Amino acid sequence: MSFRSIVRDVRDGFGSLSRRSFDLRLSGHHRGKSRSSVHELHDQPPVIQNSRWASLPPELLRDVIKRLEASESTWPGRKHVVACAAVCKTWREMCKEIVSSPEYCGKITFPVSLKQPGHRDGPIQCFIKRDKSKLTYHLFLCLSPALLVENGKFLLAAKRTRRTTCTEYIISMDADNVSRSSSTYIGKLRSNFLGTKFIIYDTQPPYNNAQLSPPGQSRRFYSKKVSPKLPSGSYNIAQVNYELNVLGTRGPRRMHCTMYSIPTSCLEPGGSVPGQPELLPPSLEDSFRSISFSKSIGHSTEFSSSRFSDILGAGNEDVEEKERPLVLKNKPPRWHEQLQCWCLNFRGRVTVASVKNFQLIAANSQPAAPPPPAGTGPPTSQPSQSDPDKIILQFGKVGKDMFTMDYRYPLSAFQAFAICLTSFDTKLACE
Amino acid sequence: MELLCIRQWISGLLPTWLSAWCIKPVGGALVRQEPEYILLALMGSPLKKIMLCSSEKEIFSVEEQVMVQHSVIINNMIEDGSYNHEESKIPLDCVDSKTLKKVIDYCTHHTHHHNDNQEDLEAWDAQFLNVDSNGLYDLLMAANYLEIRNLLDLIYGTIKNMIKGKKIDEIRRIFNIKDHGFTPEEEEQNRKEYPHFY
């Protein structure tokens, strides 16, 4: 008996027999729901076949969604794929199977794509629009190659609040309502007073949460007795440091980003970023598990170097070498003798010179290389161990309040946006 | 033998009532009609017919070449010799009469009009698929079962157009999806994440 005939028999069975049992099941289900549905039952017998489309045979549903996904690969058409995933549960499961993450297909589809690593094969091009009057920043996905055209798909928004000892940026998926209490709040950025050290907080825990939390906190961490009314967690996933160049304010500043949620091994062949968020939102318990952890970390984190090294030290003692956090540094520009300025090749994506412009590359592709101390000489003499062609994040000015942001694997759109925001917060020390 | 001679010969062979019924000259050609199947089987003419039986036990007689051209399943059945033209009928237990008739219409039209220009064919297809979601579902299942590739492609395209540009509540209404299967929390989360989609 061929496989095909077996499949056909099963399909036949589904078509005639199971449809009838479906009818009985559904009629029982709907009878208790509401008066209107019972009324419908008496009027039209076919209304019982409610969920036929919801329970299409998988191979047919796959074909339908595959075609839709293939024909709508760019925004705004991509929203039809997102709509499909919200119609019903079975359609959502199939969409999850078919739509791959930005890491592999380079396309941003669901909101969760914003926290998944970017494309491996090349940068995802975005732009940031600044509104100085409202202190907001909006991140858009580029829909056309033109630089100054405001043709983009909205991704994230950030709002800056300045406090006495620090500056904070709230990051949200809602363009208009950027606040911590909203359900679209996905993270924040906090800087020290001088604007030289920044910490990025994510509402979702990184893969190595147990190692990052100080010893003694883990028992409270796993408690499930949490009220769902508490706000979502706050996890320190990255730290960005700015240092003066040896030439003082006249040279480009130096950036170091330590990504706690991304291990160095992800850049090796076959490596990947662990702990990525799923399409379906985690259960309420999972997302609120962190509350006791974040409270303690929030209070103890002050911006003195000793505290930072405590946190760093606690992490580094226990982790394996391959799980060392990825460190990104900015690519040192070359001094152009004729033009008498520092130059970086932005490949046409940045057109206005600014101290905010930067390109980030991986710093620690060789296991034993420590970050170089300040004052070792002009930046150009530093040997770069990593692949200089792989620009993981590029940010630069193209207009008065317009900036381009190009990011790729292993950073996610959220992380890239947060790192770029640090560049806006320039302080006297670095200007 | 010329067609004219054939016709006369047949008329000679059959009782008058049958010959008058079966053979109608239309532009010099023999027009296909149901009982002609019996004659043509005797004649060995290329206009062989096969019989399809719907789930409601209604029998439809169709030109063999029409179905063989479109349906992979039927083509395989004829080719491997499991179908006996004189006695067999192909049981299609998961296709009801209304749907089977439509499927036969589609295949017949596309075989006889394959030389028409693209726009006319597309207009005919659009009219053909102007059915409600229940009818479309039945057509989809039938086309899939019979493996009629171009009809399947057409239906997929129609489904895609039914989804595109519509709000989620509207899509659920069009496709009669009353039970979306999400928990109340999940549905609430959906509505929060994509408020413009509802």
mmCIF file of C-alpha atoms in Angstrom, chain B:
data_model
loop_
_atom_site.group_PDB
_atom_site.id
_atom_site.type_symbol
_atom_site.label_atom_id
_atom_site.label_comp_id
_atom_site.label_asym_id
_atom_site.label_seq_id
_atom_site.Cartn_x
_atom_site.Cartn_y
_atom_site.Cartn_z
ATOM 1 C CA MET B 1 -14.772 7.438 -42.530
ATOM 2 C CA GLU B 2 -16.075 10.909 -42.597
ATOM 3 C CA LEU B 3 -18.103 12.204 -39.723
ATOM 4 C CA LEU B 4 -21.217 12.352 -41.840
ATOM 5 C CA CYS B 5 -20.960 8.702 -42.672
ATOM 6 C CA ILE B 6 -20.424 7.787 -39.037
ATOM 7 C CA ARG B 7 -23.533 9.577 -38.044
ATOM 8 C CA GLN B 8 -25.588 7.822 -40.649
ATOM 9 C CA TRP B 9 -24.137 4.509 -39.677
ATOM 10 C CA ILE B 10 -24.987 5.045 -36.032
ATOM 11 C CA SER B 11 -28.477 6.163 -36.906
ATOM 12 C CA GLY B 12 -28.861 3.006 -38.842
ATOM 13 C CA LEU B 13 -27.767 0.885 -35.904
ATOM 14 C CA LEU B 14 -29.911 2.381 -33.215
ATOM 15 C CA PRO B 15 -33.587 2.575 -32.511
ATOM 16 C CA THR B 16 -34.921 5.907 -33.675
ATOM 17 C CA TRP B 17 -35.672 7.348 -30.283
ATOM 18 C CA LEU B 18 -32.158 6.775 -29.101
ATOM 19 C CA SER B 19 -30.433 8.057 -32.171
ATOM 20 C CA ALA B 20 -32.527 11.186 -32.219
ATOM 21 C CA TRP B 21 -31.734 11.864 -28.596
ATOM 22 C CA CYS B 22 -28.036 11.177 -28.696
ATOM 23 C CA ILE B 23 -26.860 12.756 -31.854
ATOM 24 C CA LYS B 24 -27.484 16.338 -32.562
ATOM 25 C CA PRO B 25 -25.583 17.834 -35.375
ATOM 26 C CA VAL B 26 -24.186 21.140 -34.299
ATOM 27 C CA GLY B 27 -21.956 22.667 -36.895
ATOM 28 C CA GLY B 28 -21.206 19.327 -38.354
ATOM 29 C CA ALA B 29 -19.804 17.874 -35.156
ATOM 30 C CA LEU B 30 -21.254 15.409 -32.772
ATOM 31 C CA VAL B 31 -22.373 17.039 -29.551
ATOM 32 C CA ARG B 32 -21.597 15.233 -26.350
ATOM 33 C CA GLN B 33 -24.568 13.973 -24.437
ATOM 34 C CA GLU B 34 -24.943 11.496 -21.636
ATOM 35 C CA PRO B 35 -26.074 8.266 -23.264
ATOM 36 C CA GLU B 36 -23.584 8.834 -26.049
ATOM 37 C CA TYR B 37 -21.175 7.224 -23.678
ATOM 38 C CA ILE B 38 -22.607 3.867 -24.608
ATOM 39 C CA LEU B 39 -22.266 4.499 -28.327
ATOM 40 C CA LEU B 40 -18.831 5.872 -28.152
ATOM 41 C CA ALA B 41 -17.613 3.014 -26.061
ATOM 42 C CA LEU B 42 -18.666 0.774 -28.919
ATOM 43 C CA MET B 43 -17.176 3.123 -31.464
ATOM 44 C CA GLY B 44 -13.828 3.517 -29.740
ATOM 45 C CA SER B 45 -14.056 7.291 -30.322
ATOM 46 C CA PRO B 46 -11.630 9.659 -28.585
ATOM 47 C CA LEU B 47 -14.521 11.304 -26.760
ATOM 48 C CA LYS B 48 -14.469 8.585 -24.129
ATOM 49 C CA LYS B 49 -16.315 9.307 -20.976
ATOM 50 C CA ILE B 50 -15.774 8.271 -17.414
ATOM 51 C CA MET B 51 -18.184 8.234 -14.516
ATOM 52 C CA LEU B 52 -17.624 9.989 -11.240
ATOM 53 C CA CYS B 53 -19.766 9.241 -8.237
ATOM 54 C CA SER B 54 -20.284 11.895 -5.577
ATOM 55 C CA SER B 55 -20.700 11.278 -1.862
ATOM 56 C CA GLU B 56 -24.447 11.573 -2.380
ATOM 57 C CA LYS B 57 -24.254 8.714 -4.893
ATOM 58 C CA GLU B 58 -25.019 10.917 -7.872
ATOM 59 C CA ILE B 59 -23.227 9.921 -11.045
ATOM 60 C CA PHE B 60 -21.577 12.425 -13.325
ATOM 61 C CA SER B 61 -20.362 11.534 -16.761
ATOM 62 C CA VAL B 62 -17.371 13.478 -17.936
ATOM 63 C CA GLU B 63 -15.042 13.348 -20.871
ATOM 64 C CA GLU B 64 -12.061 11.286 -19.909
ATOM 65 C CA GLN B 65 -9.564 13.630 -21.464
ATOM 66 C CA VAL B 66 -10.942 16.571 -19.482
ATOM 67 C CA MET B 67 -10.446 14.892 -16.118
ATOM 68 C CA VAL B 68 -7.180 13.229 -17.067
ATOM 69 C CA GLN B 69 -5.738 16.573 -18.051
ATOM 70 C CA HIS B 70 -6.523 18.217 -14.738
ATOM 71 C CA SER B 71 -6.702 15.620 -12.010
ATOM 72 C CA VAL B 72 -3.536 13.735 -11.178
ATOM 73 C CA ILE B 73 -5.479 11.152 -9.186
ATOM 74 C CA ILE B 74 -7.825 10.325 -12.027
ATOM 75 C CA ASN B 75 -5.006 10.353 -14.524
ATOM 76 C CA ASN B 76 -3.108 7.796 -12.479
ATOM 77 C CA MET B 77 -6.172 5.642 -12.125
ATOM 78 C CA ILE B 78 -6.790 5.532 -15.853
ATOM 79 C CA GLU B 79 -3.154 4.993 -16.674
ATOM 80 C CA ASP B 80 -2.600 2.088 -14.348
ATOM 81 C CA GLY B 81 -5.592 0.397 -15.828
ATOM 82 C CA SER B 82 -7.634 0.102 -12.661
ATOM 83 C CA TYR B 83 -10.545 1.869 -14.295
ATOM 84 C CA ASN B 84 -12.799 -0.225 -16.516
ATOM 85 C CA HIS B 85 -14.702 2.073 -18.850
ATOM 86 C CA GLU B 86 -17.658 -0.174 -19.296
ATOM 87 C CA GLU B 87 -18.368 -0.960 -15.705
ATOM 88 C CA SER B 88 -16.477 1.242 -13.329
ATOM 89 C CA LYS B 89 -17.341 4.469 -11.729
ATOM 90 C CA ILE B 90 -14.931 6.394 -9.597
ATOM 91 C CA PRO B 91 -16.298 6.884 -6.088
ATOM 92 C CA LEU B 92 -15.473 10.269 -4.618
ATOM 93 C CA ASP B 93 -16.846 9.907 -1.132
ATOM 94 C CA CYS B 94 -15.532 13.162 0.199
ATOM 95 C CA VAL B 95 -16.896 15.352 -2.583
ATOM 96 C CA ASP B 96 -20.574 16.201 -2.575
ATOM 97 C CA SER B 97 -22.597 16.637 -5.762
ATOM 98 C CA LYS B 98 -22.679 20.401 -5.748
ATOM 99 C CA THR B 99 -18.903 20.624 -5.418
ATOM 100 C CA LEU B 100 -18.222 17.848 -7.898
ATOM 101 C CA LYS B 101 -20.345 19.554 -10.489
ATOM 102 C CA LYS B 102 -18.370 22.747 -10.010
ATOM 103 C CA VAL B 103 -15.074 20.918 -10.270
ATOM 104 C CA ILE B 104 -16.205 19.265 -13.492
ATOM 105 C CA ASP B 105 -17.288 22.662 -14.817
ATOM 106 C CA TYR B 106 -13.881 24.058 -14.098
ATOM 107 C CA CYS B 107 -11.985 21.253 -15.766
ATOM 108 C CA THR B 108 -14.292 21.196 -18.773
ATOM 109 C CA HIS B 109 -14.086 24.926 -19.320
ATOM 110 C CA HIS B 110 -10.325 24.995 -19.037
ATOM 111 C CA THR B 111 -9.881 22.100 -21.439
ATOM 112 C CA HIS B 112 -12.166 23.514 -24.088
ATOM 113 C CA HIS B 113 -11.170 27.114 -23.694
ATOM 114 C CA HIS B 114 -7.450 26.776 -23.113
ATOM 115 C CA ASN B 115 -6.806 28.801 -26.236
ATOM 116 C CA ASP B 116 -8.822 31.757 -25.030
ATOM 117 C CA ASN B 117 -6.959 34.889 -24.076
ATOM 118 C CA GLN B 118 -5.733 35.258 -20.521
ATOM 119 C CA GLU B 119 -8.130 38.016 -19.510
ATOM 120 C CA ASP B 120 -11.211 36.049 -20.479
ATOM 121 C CA LEU B 121 -9.990 33.016 -18.604
ATOM 122 C CA GLU B 122 -9.236 35.073 -15.532
ATOM 123 C CA ALA B 123 -12.639 36.701 -15.648
ATOM 124 C CA TRP B 124 -14.268 33.297 -15.894
ATOM 125 C CA ASP B 125 -12.177 32.028 -12.964
ATOM 126 C CA ALA B 126 -13.137 35.025 -10.832
ATOM 127 C CA GLN B 127 -16.785 34.403 -11.536
ATOM 128 C CA PHE B 128 -16.314 30.700 -10.853
ATOM 129 C CA LEU B 129 -14.852 31.353 -7.420
ATOM 130 C CA ASN B 130 -17.459 33.869 -6.439
ATOM 131 C CA VAL B 131 -18.753 31.612 -3.681
ATOM 132 C CA ASP B 132 -19.105 31.865 0.073
ATOM 133 C CA SER B 133 -16.454 30.547 2.416
ATOM 134 C CA ASN B 134 -18.243 27.217 2.868
ATOM 135 C CA GLY B 135 -18.357 26.607 -0.863
ATOM 136 C CA LEU B 136 -14.734 27.641 -1.147
ATOM 137 C CA TYR B 137 -13.752 25.214 1.596
ATOM 138 C CA ASP B 138 -15.490 22.355 -0.210
ATOM 139 C CA LEU B 139 -13.780 23.283 -3.460
ATOM 140 C CA LEU B 140 -10.424 23.428 -1.733
ATOM 141 C CA MET B 141 -10.844 19.970 -0.234
ATOM 142 C CA ALA B 142 -12.037 18.542 -3.550
ATOM 143 C CA ALA B 143 -9.236 20.116 -5.569
ATOM 144 C CA ASN B 144 -6.715 18.862 -3.044
ATOM 145 C CA TYR B 145 -8.148 15.359 -3.039
ATOM 146 C CA LEU B 146 -8.287 15.121 -6.805
ATOM 147 C CA GLU B 147 -4.934 16.895 -7.062
ATOM 148 C CA ILE B 148 -6.016 19.519 -9.547
ATOM 149 C CA ARG B 149 -3.008 21.781 -9.393
ATOM 150 C CA ASN B 150 -4.252 24.844 -11.237
ATOM 151 C CA LEU B 151 -7.559 24.903 -9.395
ATOM 152 C CA LEU B 152 -5.665 24.649 -6.100
ATOM 153 C CA ASP B 153 -3.428 27.550 -7.085
ATOM 154 C CA LEU B 154 -6.460 29.571 -7.987
ATOM 155 C CA ILE B 155 -8.157 28.836 -4.676
ATOM 156 C CA TYR B 156 -5.013 29.691 -2.700
ATOM 157 C CA GLY B 157 -4.827 32.995 -4.510
ATOM 158 C CA THR B 158 -8.446 33.713 -3.655
ATOM 159 C CA ILE B 159 -7.899 32.854 0.021
ATOM 160 C CA LYS B 160 -4.890 35.146 0.080
ATOM 161 C CA ASN B 161 -6.970 38.002 -1.287
ATOM 162 C CA MET B 162 -9.670 37.310 1.263
ATOM 163 C CA ILE B 163 -7.154 37.702 4.080
ATOM 164 C CA LYS B 164 -5.190 40.659 2.780
ATOM 165 C CA GLY B 165 -6.185 44.049 3.966
ATOM 166 C CA LYS B 166 -8.859 42.862 6.356
ATOM 167 C CA LYS B 167 -9.081 43.392 10.071
ATOM 168 C CA ILE B 168 -8.811 40.275 12.175
ATOM 169 C CA ASP B 169 -12.434 40.344 13.306
ATOM 170 C CA GLU B 170 -13.458 40.608 9.681
ATOM 171 C CA ILE B 171 -11.259 37.689 8.663
ATOM 172 C CA ARG B 172 -12.825 35.602 11.399
ATOM 173 C CA ARG B 173 -16.274 36.516 10.136
ATOM 174 C CA ILE B 174 -15.459 35.775 6.503
ATOM 175 C CA PHE B 175 -14.022 32.387 7.324
ATOM 176 C CA ASN B 176 -16.686 31.629 9.910
ATOM 177 C CA ILE B 177 -14.137 31.202 12.670
ATOM 178 C CA LYS B 178 -16.185 31.691 15.773
ATOM 179 C CA ASP B 179 -13.876 29.915 18.189
ATOM 180 C CA HIS B 180 -10.392 31.322 17.775
ATOM 181 C CA GLY B 181 -8.856 29.017 20.359
ATOM 182 C CA PHE B 182 -6.868 31.647 22.251
ATOM 183 C CA THR B 183 -7.207 31.956 26.012
ATOM 184 C CA PRO B 184 -8.757 35.239 27.196
ATOM 185 C CA GLU B 185 -5.294 36.391 28.309
ATOM 186 C CA GLU B 186 -3.764 35.588 24.943
ATOM 187 C CA GLU B 187 -6.550 37.369 23.075
ATOM 188 C CA GLU B 188 -6.152 40.390 25.310
ATOM 189 C CA GLN B 189 -2.415 40.391 24.680
ATOM 190 C CA ASN B 190 -3.034 40.179 20.936
ATOM 191 C CA ARG B 191 -5.354 43.157 21.016
ATOM 192 C CA LYS B 192 -2.827 45.148 23.026
ATOM 193 C CA GLU B 193 0.050 44.345 20.712
ATOM 194 C CA TYR B 194 -1.796 45.045 17.479
ATOM 195 C CA PRO B 195 -4.642 47.420 18.279
ATOM 196 C CA HIS B 196 -4.892 48.607 14.691
ATOM 197 C CA PHE B 197 -5.520 45.114 13.399
ATOM 198 C CA TYR B 198 -8.876 44.605 15.084
#
